[in-house]
Amino acid sequence: MTQLLEKAIKKISRLPEKEQDEIAEMILSEIEDEKLWSERFKSSQQELSKLADEAITEFKINKTKSMDL
């Protein structure tokens, strides 16, 4: 466990139980959300890579148009 996490846990442990549980729920929810996002992006990463390769190829053969931004 990192020193920063230990420091946070020490401070949290001094709070009333209700607040400790609320913080624990927030942390667990955040971890679960991160896990779900990672799983979703893992499958889309290959598709994004394919699209990027196509865009680079089109750029190299001058099939792209300037957006004039």
N, CA, C and O atoms as a MOPAC input file, in Angstrom:
PM7 MOZYME 1SCF
protein

 N      0.85300 1    -1.17600 1     0.00000 1
 C      0.00000 1     0.00000 1     0.00000 1
 C      0.89900 1     1.23900 1     0.00000 1
 O      1.91800 1     1.27700 1     0.69000 1
 N      0.51700 1     2.23000 1    -0.76800 1
 C      1.33000 1     3.44400 1    -0.84500 1
 C      1.15600 1     4.28700 1     0.42000 1
 O      0.19500 1     4.12700 1     1.17300 1
 N      2.10700 1     5.17900 1     0.62300 1
 C      2.03300 1     6.06600 1     1.79100 1
 C      0.82200 1     6.98800 1     1.70700 1
 O      0.17400 1     7.27400 1     2.71400 1
 N      0.52600 1     7.44700 1     0.49900 1
 C     -0.61900 1     8.34100 1     0.32700 1
 C     -1.92400 1     7.62600 1     0.66600 1
 O     -2.79700 1     8.19600 1     1.32000 1
 N     -2.05400 1     6.38500 1     0.22500 1
 C     -3.26600 1     5.62300 1     0.54100 1
 C     -3.36000 1     5.35200 1     2.04000 1
 O     -4.44300 1     5.42700 1     2.62100 1
 N     -2.23600 1     5.03900 1     2.66000 1
 C     -2.22900 1     4.82900 1     4.11500 1
 C     -2.67500 1     6.09400 1     4.84400 1
 O     -3.44900 1     6.02600 1     5.79900 1
 N     -2.18500 1     7.24500 1     4.39100 1
 C     -2.56100 1     8.52100 1     5.00300 1
 C     -4.06400 1     8.75800 1     4.86100 1
 O     -4.72400 1     9.17700 1     5.81200 1
 N     -4.59600 1     8.49100 1     3.68300 1
 C     -6.03000 1     8.67800 1     3.44600 1
 C     -6.85200 1     7.74600 1     4.32900 1
 O     -7.85800 1     8.15900 1     4.90500 1
 N     -6.43000 1     6.50600 1     4.43300 1
 C     -7.17200 1     5.53600 1     5.24500 1
 C     -7.14200 1     5.92600 1     6.71400 1
 O     -8.14400 1     5.76700 1     7.41200 1
 N     -6.01200 1     6.43300 1     7.19800 1
 C     -5.94000 1     6.89200 1     8.59200 1
 C     -6.94900 1     8.00300 1     8.84700 1
 O     -7.65000 1     8.00000 1     9.85800 1
 N     -7.01400 1     8.95600 1     7.91200 1
 C     -7.96200 1    10.06500 1     8.07900 1
 C     -9.40100 1     9.57300 1     7.99100 1
 O    -10.26100 1    10.00200 1     8.76100 1
 N     -9.65600 1     8.68100 1     7.05700 1
 C    -11.00800 1     8.14700 1     6.90400 1
 C    -11.41800 1     7.37600 1     8.14900 1
 O    -12.57900 1     7.43000 1     8.55500 1
 N    -10.48400 1     6.66000 1     8.75700 1
 C    -10.81200 1     5.84000 1     9.92700 1
 C    -11.23700 1     6.67600 1    11.13000 1
 O    -11.82900 1     6.14900 1    12.07100 1
 N    -10.94100 1     7.97000 1    11.10800 1
 C    -11.33900 1     8.85800 1    12.20600 1
 C    -12.74700 1     9.42400 1    12.01600 1
 O    -13.30500 1    10.03800 1    12.92500 1
 N    -13.30500 1     9.21400 1    10.84300 1
 C    -14.64600 1     9.73100 1    10.55300 1
 C    -15.71300 1     8.82000 1    11.15100 1
 O    -15.43500 1     7.66600 1    11.47700 1
 N    -16.93200 1     9.33500 1    11.29500 1
 C    -18.03300 1     8.47400 1    11.74600 1
 C    -18.24200 1     7.31300 1    10.75800 1
 O    -17.92500 1     7.43200 1     9.57500 1
 N    -18.77200 1     6.20300 1    11.25500 1
 C    -18.93900 1     5.00600 1    10.42700 1
 C    -19.74600 1     5.27500 1     9.16200 1
 O    -19.42400 1     4.75600 1     8.09300 1
 N    -20.78800 1     6.08100 1     9.28200 1
 C    -21.62700 1     6.37000 1     8.12100 1
 C    -20.79600 1     7.02000 1     7.01000 1
 O    -20.92100 1     6.65400 1     5.84100 1
 N    -19.95300 1     7.98000 1     7.37900 1
 C    -19.10400 1     8.64500 1     6.38700 1
 C    -18.05000 1     7.68500 1     5.83200 1
 O    -17.72200 1     7.73800 1     4.64700 1
 N    -17.52600 1     6.81600 1     6.68300 1
 C    -16.56600 1     5.81700 1     6.21500 1
 C    -17.20800 1     4.92500 1     5.15200 1
 O    -16.60700 1     4.64700 1     4.11400 1
 N    -18.44000 1     4.48000 1     5.42700 1
 C    -19.14200 1     3.62200 1     4.47100 1
 C    -19.42500 1     4.35500 1     3.16400 1
 O    -19.31900 1     3.77000 1     2.08700 1
 N    -19.78500 1     5.62800 1     3.25600 1
 C    -20.05300 1     6.40800 1     2.04300 1
 C    -18.79300 1     6.53400 1     1.18700 1
 O    -18.84500 1     6.39400 1    -0.03500 1
 N    -17.67200 1     6.79700 1     1.83600 1
 C    -16.40500 1     6.91300 1     1.10800 1
 C    -16.01700 1     5.56200 1     0.51000 1
 O    -15.55000 1     5.49200 1    -0.62700 1
 N    -16.21200 1     4.49900 1     1.27500 1
 C    -15.89600 1     3.15700 1     0.77500 1
 C    -16.74300 1     2.82900 1    -0.45200 1
 O    -16.23900 1     2.26700 1    -1.42400 1
 N    -18.02900 1     3.17800 1    -0.40900 1
 C    -18.90600 1     2.93800 1    -1.55600 1
 C    -18.44200 1     3.73100 1    -2.77500 1
 O    -18.46100 1     3.22000 1    -3.89500 1
 N    -18.02500 1     4.97600 1    -2.55800 1
 C    -17.53200 1     5.80100 1    -3.66700 1
 C    -16.28200 1     5.17700 1    -4.29200 1
 O    -16.16400 1     5.09600 1    -5.51500 1
 N    -15.36300 1     4.74200 1    -3.45200 1
 C    -14.11500 1     4.15400 1    -3.94400 1
 C    -14.39700 1     2.86500 1    -4.71300 1
 O    -13.86900 1     2.66200 1    -5.80600 1
 N    -15.22700 1     1.99700 1    -4.14100 1
 C    -15.54100 1     0.73200 1    -4.80400 1
 C    -16.26500 1     0.95900 1    -6.12700 1
 O    -16.01600 1     0.26000 1    -7.10900 1
 N    -17.15200 1     1.93100 1    -6.14100 1
 C    -17.87000 1     2.26800 1    -7.36800 1
 C    -16.90400 1     2.77900 1    -8.43500 1
 O    -17.00800 1     2.41200 1    -9.60600 1
 N    -15.97900 1     3.61600 1    -8.02600 1
 C    -14.98300 1     4.16400 1    -8.95600 1
 C    -14.10900 1     3.05400 1    -9.53400 1
 O    -13.80100 1     3.05900 1   -10.72600 1
 N    -13.71300 1     2.11200 1    -8.69600 1
 C    -12.89400 1     0.99000 1    -9.16200 1
 C    -13.67600 1     0.15300 1   -10.17000 1
 O    -13.13300 1    -0.24700 1   -11.20000 1
 N    -14.94000 1    -0.11000 1    -9.88000 1
 C    -15.78000 1    -0.89600 1   -10.78900 1
 C    -15.98300 1    -0.16100 1   -12.11300 1
 O    -15.91600 1    -0.77300 1   -13.17900 1
 N    -16.23200 1     1.15000 1   -12.05000 1
 C    -16.39600 1     1.94400 1   -13.27200 1
 C    -15.13100 1     1.89500 1   -14.12400 1
 O    -15.20300 1     1.75200 1   -15.34400 1
 N    -13.98700 1     2.01200 1   -13.48200 1
 C    -12.71100 1     1.97500 1   -14.20300 1
 C    -12.52700 1     0.62600 1   -14.88700 1
 O    -12.04800 1     0.55400 1   -16.01800 1
 N    -12.91100 1    -0.43600 1   -14.19500 1
 C    -12.80600 1    -1.78100 1   -14.76300 1
 C    -13.69400 1    -1.90200 1   -16.00100 1
 O    -13.26600 1    -2.44500 1   -17.02000 1
 N    -14.92500 1    -1.40000 1   -15.91700 1
 C    -15.84900 1    -1.46300 1   -17.05200 1
 C    -15.33000 1    -0.66200 1   -18.24100 1
 O    -15.38400 1    -1.13100 1   -19.37800 1
 N    -14.82300 1     0.55300 1   -17.98000 1
 C    -14.27900 1     1.37700 1   -19.06300 1
 C    -13.10000 1     0.68300 1   -19.72600 1
 O    -12.98000 1     0.69000 1   -20.95200 1
 N    -12.23500 1     0.08600 1   -18.92600 1
 C    -11.06900 1    -0.61300 1   -19.47800 1
 C    -11.50100 1    -1.74800 1   -20.39400 1
 O    -10.92700 1    -1.93800 1   -21.46700 1
 N    -12.51300 1    -2.50500 1   -19.97400 1
 C    -13.01100 1    -3.60700 1   -20.79100 1
 C    -13.62000 1    -3.09000 1   -22.09000 1
 O    -13.40500 1    -3.67400 1   -23.15200 1
 N    -14.37100 1    -2.00700 1   -22.01200 1
 C    -15.00400 1    -1.45500 1   -23.20900 1
 C    -13.97600 1    -0.90300 1   -24.18500 1
 O    -14.09500 1    -1.10800 1   -25.39300 1
 N    -12.97400 1    -0.20800 1   -23.67600 1
 C    -11.96700 1     0.37400 1   -24.55400 1
 C    -11.03100 1    -0.67600 1   -25.13200 1
 O    -10.48500 1    -0.49200 1   -26.22000 1
 N    -10.84500 1    -1.76700 1   -24.41400 1
 C     -9.98500 1    -2.82500 1   -24.91900 1
 C    -10.51700 1    -3.33700 1   -26.25300 1
 O     -9.74700 1    -3.53900 1   -27.19100 1
 N    -11.82400 1    -3.54800 1   -26.34300 1
 C    -12.40200 1    -4.05800 1   -27.58200 1
 C    -12.43900 1    -2.99100 1   -28.66800 1
 O    -12.31800 1    -3.31000 1   -29.85100 1
 N    -12.60300 1    -1.73800 1   -28.28400 1
 C    -12.67000 1    -0.68500 1   -29.29500 1
 C    -11.28300 1    -0.21600 1   -29.73300 1
 O    -11.15500 1     0.44300 1   -30.76400 1
 N    -10.26100 1    -0.54300 1   -28.97400 1
 C     -8.90600 1    -0.09900 1   -29.29900 1
 C     -8.45700 1    -0.63700 1   -30.65400 1
 O     -7.83100 1     0.08100 1   -31.43300 1
 N     -8.77600 1    -1.89300 1   -30.93300 1
 C     -8.38900 1    -2.47100 1   -32.21800 1
 C     -9.09800 1    -1.75800 1   -33.36600 1
 O     -8.49000 1    -1.49100 1   -34.40200 1
 N    -10.37300 1    -1.45100 1   -33.18500 1
 C    -11.13000 1    -0.75200 1   -34.21700 1
 C    -10.56500 1     0.65100 1   -34.43900 1
 O    -10.43300 1     1.09300 1   -35.58000 1
 N    -10.23400 1     1.34900 1   -33.35700 1
 C     -9.64100 1     2.67900 1   -33.48200 1
 C     -8.30000 1     2.62300 1   -34.21300 1
 O     -7.99800 1     3.48800 1   -35.03600 1
 N     -7.51600 1     1.62200 1   -33.91500 1
 C     -6.22500 1     1.45700 1   -34.57700 1
 C     -6.41500 1     1.22700 1   -36.07400 1
 O     -5.68300 1     1.78000 1   -36.89500 1
 N     -7.39400 1     0.41300 1   -36.41700 1
 C     -7.69600 1     0.14300 1   -37.82700 1
 C     -8.12100 1     1.42900 1   -38.53700 1
 O     -7.65600 1     1.70900 1   -39.64200 1
 N     -8.99600 1     2.20400 1   -37.91200 1
 C     -9.45300 1     3.46300 1   -38.50500 1
 C     -8.29800 1     4.45400 1   -38.67000 1
 O     -8.21600 1     5.16200 1   -39.67300 1
 N     -7.41600 1     4.49600 1   -37.68600 1
 C     -6.25600 1     5.38800 1   -37.77100 1
 C     -5.34900 1     4.98500 1   -38.92800 1
 O     -4.85700 1     5.83900 1   -39.66500 1
 N     -5.13100 1     3.68700 1   -39.08300 1
 C     -4.30600 1     3.21000 1   -40.19900 1
 C     -4.92600 1     3.59100 1   -41.54000 1
 O     -4.22400 1     4.00000 1   -42.46500 1
 N     -6.24700 1     3.45300 1   -41.63600 1
 C     -6.93900 1     3.83300 1   -42.87300 1
 C     -6.78300 1     5.33000 1   -43.14500 1
 O     -6.55000 1     5.73500 1   -44.28400 1
 N     -6.91100 1     6.14100 1   -42.10800 1
 C     -6.77700 1     7.59300 1   -42.27000 1
 C     -5.37000 1     7.96700 1   -42.72200 1
 O     -5.20100 1     8.83000 1   -43.58400 1
 N     -4.37600 1     7.33000 1   -42.15200 1
 C     -2.98900 1     7.60800 1   -42.53700 1
 C     -2.76000 1     7.22200 1   -43.99500 1
 O     -2.12600 1     7.96000 1   -44.74900 1
 N     -3.27800 1     6.06600 1   -44.38200 1
 C     -3.13400 1     5.62300 1   -45.77100 1
 C     -3.79600 1     6.61000 1   -46.72500 1
 O     -3.21500 1     6.97700 1   -47.74600 1
 N     -5.01000 1     7.03700 1   -46.39400 1
 C     -5.71600 1     8.00200 1   -47.24200 1
 C     -4.95600 1     9.32600 1   -47.32400 1
 O     -4.90700 1     9.95000 1   -48.38400 1
 N     -4.37000 1     9.75100 1   -46.21900 1
 C     -3.58400 1    10.98500 1   -46.21800 1
 C     -2.37000 1    10.85700 1   -47.14200 1
 O     -2.05300 1    11.77000 1   -47.90400 1
 N     -1.70600 1     9.71600 1   -47.05800 1
 C     -0.49200 1     9.50800 1   -47.85500 1
 C     -0.77700 1     9.49100 1   -49.35400 1
 O      0.08200 1     9.86700 1   -50.15200 1
 N     -1.97400 1     9.05900 1   -49.74200 1
 C     -2.29800 1     9.01700 1   -51.17700 1
 C     -3.18700 1    10.19500 1   -51.58100 1
 O     -3.85200 1    10.16700 1   -52.61700 1
 N     -3.18100 1    11.22700 1   -50.73900 1
 C     -3.90300 1    12.48400 1   -51.02000 1
 C     -5.40400 1    12.30900 1   -51.22600 1
 O     -5.99400 1    12.98300 1   -52.07000 1
 N     -6.02500 1    11.41300 1   -50.46600 1
 C     -7.47300 1    11.24300 1   -50.55100 1
 C     -8.19700 1    12.01800 1   -49.44800 1
 O     -9.41100 1    11.88900 1   -49.29200 1
 N     -7.46200 1    12.81000 1   -48.69400 1
 C     -8.07700 1    13.58200 1   -47.61400 1
 C     -8.26400 1    15.02700 1   -48.04900 1
 O     -7.60300 1    15.50400 1   -48.97100 1
 N     -9.17300 1    15.71100 1   -47.37200 1
 C     -9.43900 1    17.11800 1   -47.67400 1
 C     -9.14200 1    17.95500 1   -46.43900 1
 O     -9.38400 1    17.51800 1   -45.31300 1
 N     -8.62300 1    19.14600 1   -46.64800 1
 C     -8.35800 1    20.06900 1   -45.55500 1
 C     -9.68000 1    20.55800 1   -44.97600 1
 O    -10.63200 1    20.81000 1   -45.71500 1
 N     -9.73500 1    20.68900 1   -43.66800 1
 C    -10.94800 1    21.18800 1   -43.01700 1
 C    -10.92100 1    22.70400 1   -42.88100 1
 O    -11.90800 1    23.30300 1   -42.45300 1
 N     -9.81700 1    23.32700 1   -43.23500 1
 C     -9.67400 1    24.78600 1   -43.17500 1
 C    -10.10900 1    25.36300 1   -41.83200 1
 O    -10.92300 1    26.28500 1   -41.77400 1
 N     -9.56700 1    24.81800 1   -40.77300 1
 C     -9.91600 1    25.31100 1   -39.43700 1
 C     -9.11700 1    26.51500 1   -39.07900 1
 O     -9.28000 1    27.06300 1   -37.98900 1

